[in-house]
Coordinates of C-alpha atoms in Angstrom, one line a residue:
M28 CA -109.3 111.8 21.8
A29 CA -110.2 108.1 22.4
S30 CA -108.0 107.0 19.6
I31 CA -105.1 108.6 21.4
L32 CA -106.1 106.9 24.7
T33 CA -106.5 103.6 22.7
G34 CA -103.0 104.0 21.2
V35 CA -101.3 104.8 24.6
I36 CA -103.1 101.6 26.4
T37 CA -102.1 99.4 23.4
E38 CA -98.6 100.6 23.5
G39 CA -98.4 100.1 27.1
M40 CA -99.8 96.6 26.6
M41 CA -97.4 95.8 23.9
E42 CA -94.4 97.0 26.2
K43 CA -95.5 95.0 29.1
S44 CA -95.8 91.8 26.9
R45 CA -92.4 92.3 25.6
M46 CA -90.8 92.8 29.1
R47 CA -92.7 89.6 30.2
Q48 CA -91.4 87.7 27.3
E49 CA -87.6 89.1 28.0
E50 CA -88.1 88.2 31.6
R51 CA -89.3 84.5 30.6
R52 CA -86.3 84.3 28.2
F53 CA -84.0 85.6 30.9
E54 CA -85.5 82.9 33.3
R55 CA -85.1 79.9 30.6
E56 CA -81.5 81.0 29.9
T57 CA -80.4 81.1 33.6
A58 CA -82.1 77.7 34.2
R59 CA -80.2 76.3 31.1
A60 CA -76.9 77.8 32.6
A61 CA -77.7 76.3 36.1
F62 CA -78.7 73.0 34.4
V63 CA -75.4 72.8 32.3
R64 CA -73.3 73.6 35.3
S65 CA -74.8 71.0 37.4
A66 CA -75.0 68.2 34.7
R67 CA -71.5 69.0 33.7
M68 CA -70.3 68.4 37.3
I69 CA -72.2 64.9 37.4
L70 CA -70.9 63.7 34.2
Q71 CA -67.5 64.6 35.0
E72 CA -67.6 62.8 38.5
H73 CA -68.7 59.7 36.6
S74 CA -66.5 59.9 33.6
G75 CA -63.3 58.8 35.1
P76 CA -59.8 60.3 34.5
D77 CA -60.6 61.9 31.2
S78 CA -63.6 63.9 32.0
A79 CA -63.7 65.3 28.6
F80 CA -65.4 62.0 27.5
I81 CA -68.2 59.7 29.0
D82 CA -68.9 56.3 27.9
K83 CA -72.4 54.7 27.9
S84 CA -72.0 52.3 30.9
Q85 CA -70.7 55.8 33.1
F86 CA -73.6 57.5 31.6
E87 CA -76.3 55.0 32.6
K88 CA -74.8 55.0 36.5
C89 CA -75.6 59.0 36.4
K90 CA -78.5 59.3 34.2
S91 CA -80.9 59.6 37.3
K92 CA -79.0 62.3 38.8
V93 CA -79.0 64.1 35.4
L94 CA -82.7 63.5 35.2
S95 CA -83.2 65.0 38.8
V96 CA -81.2 68.1 37.7
C97 CA -83.5 68.4 34.6
E98 CA -86.5 68.6 36.7
T99 CA -85.0 71.0 39.2
D100 CA -84.0 73.5 36.5
C101 CA -87.2 73.1 34.4
M102 CA -85.5 71.1 31.5
H103 CA -88.1 68.7 30.2
L104 CA -86.2 65.7 29.3
R105 CA -87.3 62.1 29.8
E106 CA -85.0 59.1 30.3
K107 CA -85.5 57.9 26.8
D108 CA -84.6 61.4 25.5
L109 CA -81.3 61.2 27.1
D110 CA -80.7 57.9 25.8
A111 CA -81.6 59.2 22.4
I112 CA -79.4 62.2 22.7
F113 CA -76.2 60.0 23.8
D114 CA -76.9 57.9 20.7
L115 CA -77.2 60.9 18.5
V116 CA -74.0 62.5 19.7
D117 CA -72.4 59.1 19.4
Y118 CA -71.4 59.8 15.7
E119 CA -69.0 56.8 15.7
D120 CA -71.0 54.2 17.3
S121 CA -68.2 53.9 19.8
S122 CA -70.4 54.1 23.1
I123 CA -68.1 57.0 24.0
V124 CA -69.0 60.6 23.4
E125 CA -67.9 64.0 24.3
T126 CA -69.4 65.5 27.3
E127 CA -69.6 68.8 25.9
E128 CA -71.4 67.5 22.9
L129 CA -73.8 65.4 25.2
L130 CA -74.6 68.7 27.2
Y131 CA -75.1 70.6 24.1
G132 CA -77.5 68.0 22.9
M133 CA -79.7 68.2 26.0
V134 CA -80.0 71.7 25.8
Q135 CA -81.0 71.8 22.2
V136 CA -83.7 69.0 22.8
S137 CA -85.0 70.7 25.7
A138 CA -85.1 74.2 23.9
E139 CA -87.9 75.4 21.9
L140 CA -87.7 74.5 18.3
R141 CA -86.5 77.5 16.5
P142 CA -86.2 78.1 12.7
M143 CA -82.8 79.0 13.1
S144 CA -82.0 75.5 14.7
I145 CA -83.8 73.9 11.5
L146 CA -81.4 75.9 9.1
E147 CA -78.3 75.1 11.0
L148 CA -79.4 71.3 11.0
K149 CA -80.1 71.5 7.3
R150 CA -76.8 73.4 6.4
S151 CA -74.8 70.6 8.4
F152 CA -76.8 67.8 6.5
A153 CA -76.0 69.4 3.2
R154 CA -72.4 69.8 4.1
G155 CA -72.0 66.3 5.0
L156 CA -73.9 64.9 2.1
N157 CA -71.7 67.2 -0.1
A158 CA -68.6 65.7 1.4
V159 CA -69.7 62.3 1.0
S160 CA -70.7 62.8 -2.6
Q161 CA -67.1 64.3 -3.2
Q162 CA -65.5 61.2 -1.6
V163 CA -67.7 58.9 -3.7
S164 CA -66.8 60.6 -6.9
T165 CA -63.0 60.4 -5.9
L166 CA -63.4 56.7 -5.0
D167 CA -65.4 56.1 -8.4
T168 CA -62.6 57.8 -10.4
R169 CA -59.8 55.8 -8.6
L170 CA -61.8 52.6 -9.1
Q171 CA -62.1 53.3 -12.9
M172 CA -58.5 54.0 -13.2
M173 CA -57.7 50.7 -11.2
D174 CA -60.2 48.7 -13.6
A175 CA -58.3 50.3 -16.6
R176 CA -54.9 49.2 -15.4
L177 CA -56.2 45.6 -14.5
Q178 CA -57.5 45.5 -18.0
Q179 CA -54.3 46.6 -19.3
A180 CA -52.0 44.1 -17.0
L181 CA -54.5 41.2 -18.1
A182 CA -54.3 41.9 -21.6
K183 CA -50.4 42.3 -21.6
P184 CA -49.8 38.6 -20.8
K185 CA -51.9 37.4 -23.8
H186 CA -50.2 39.9 -26.1
D187 CA -46.7 38.5 -24.9
A188 CA -47.8 35.0 -25.5
N189 CA -48.9 35.9 -29.1
V190 CA -45.6 37.4 -29.9
G191 CA -43.7 34.6 -28.6
H192 CA -45.4 32.0 -31.3

């Protein structure tokens, strides 16, 4: 009888724990969605006529407002985090980034680290590395062909000069 009672109590406690975890997850998702909406509006207000992109100077002007929204919506980001995120999503070092990429970066950095995130990053890195390796291989092949043609072109005048004597 005691083991049945213990089992029922344990099951009830586990269910309560699962419900609390689900409630916390829902609260985090709700806060993230509110943050994205508010931060998007701030970034778009400061990004000029093409609100799909924002440059570094425009971002600097609205960074304090974004940080304020971070605090309001429980997104634990600091000023140096925002600067790092901007630099990380500025793939071409142009000081211009897509607003949505910047927002995605902010959400990812403030989110709990998940194994899936690590795997996604590893996959992206591996794909990029593979693409670069293929380009290097293609370039190496082309350089070898150009070198061979150059050697032929340089050898030909010597051959023609020897024939003339």
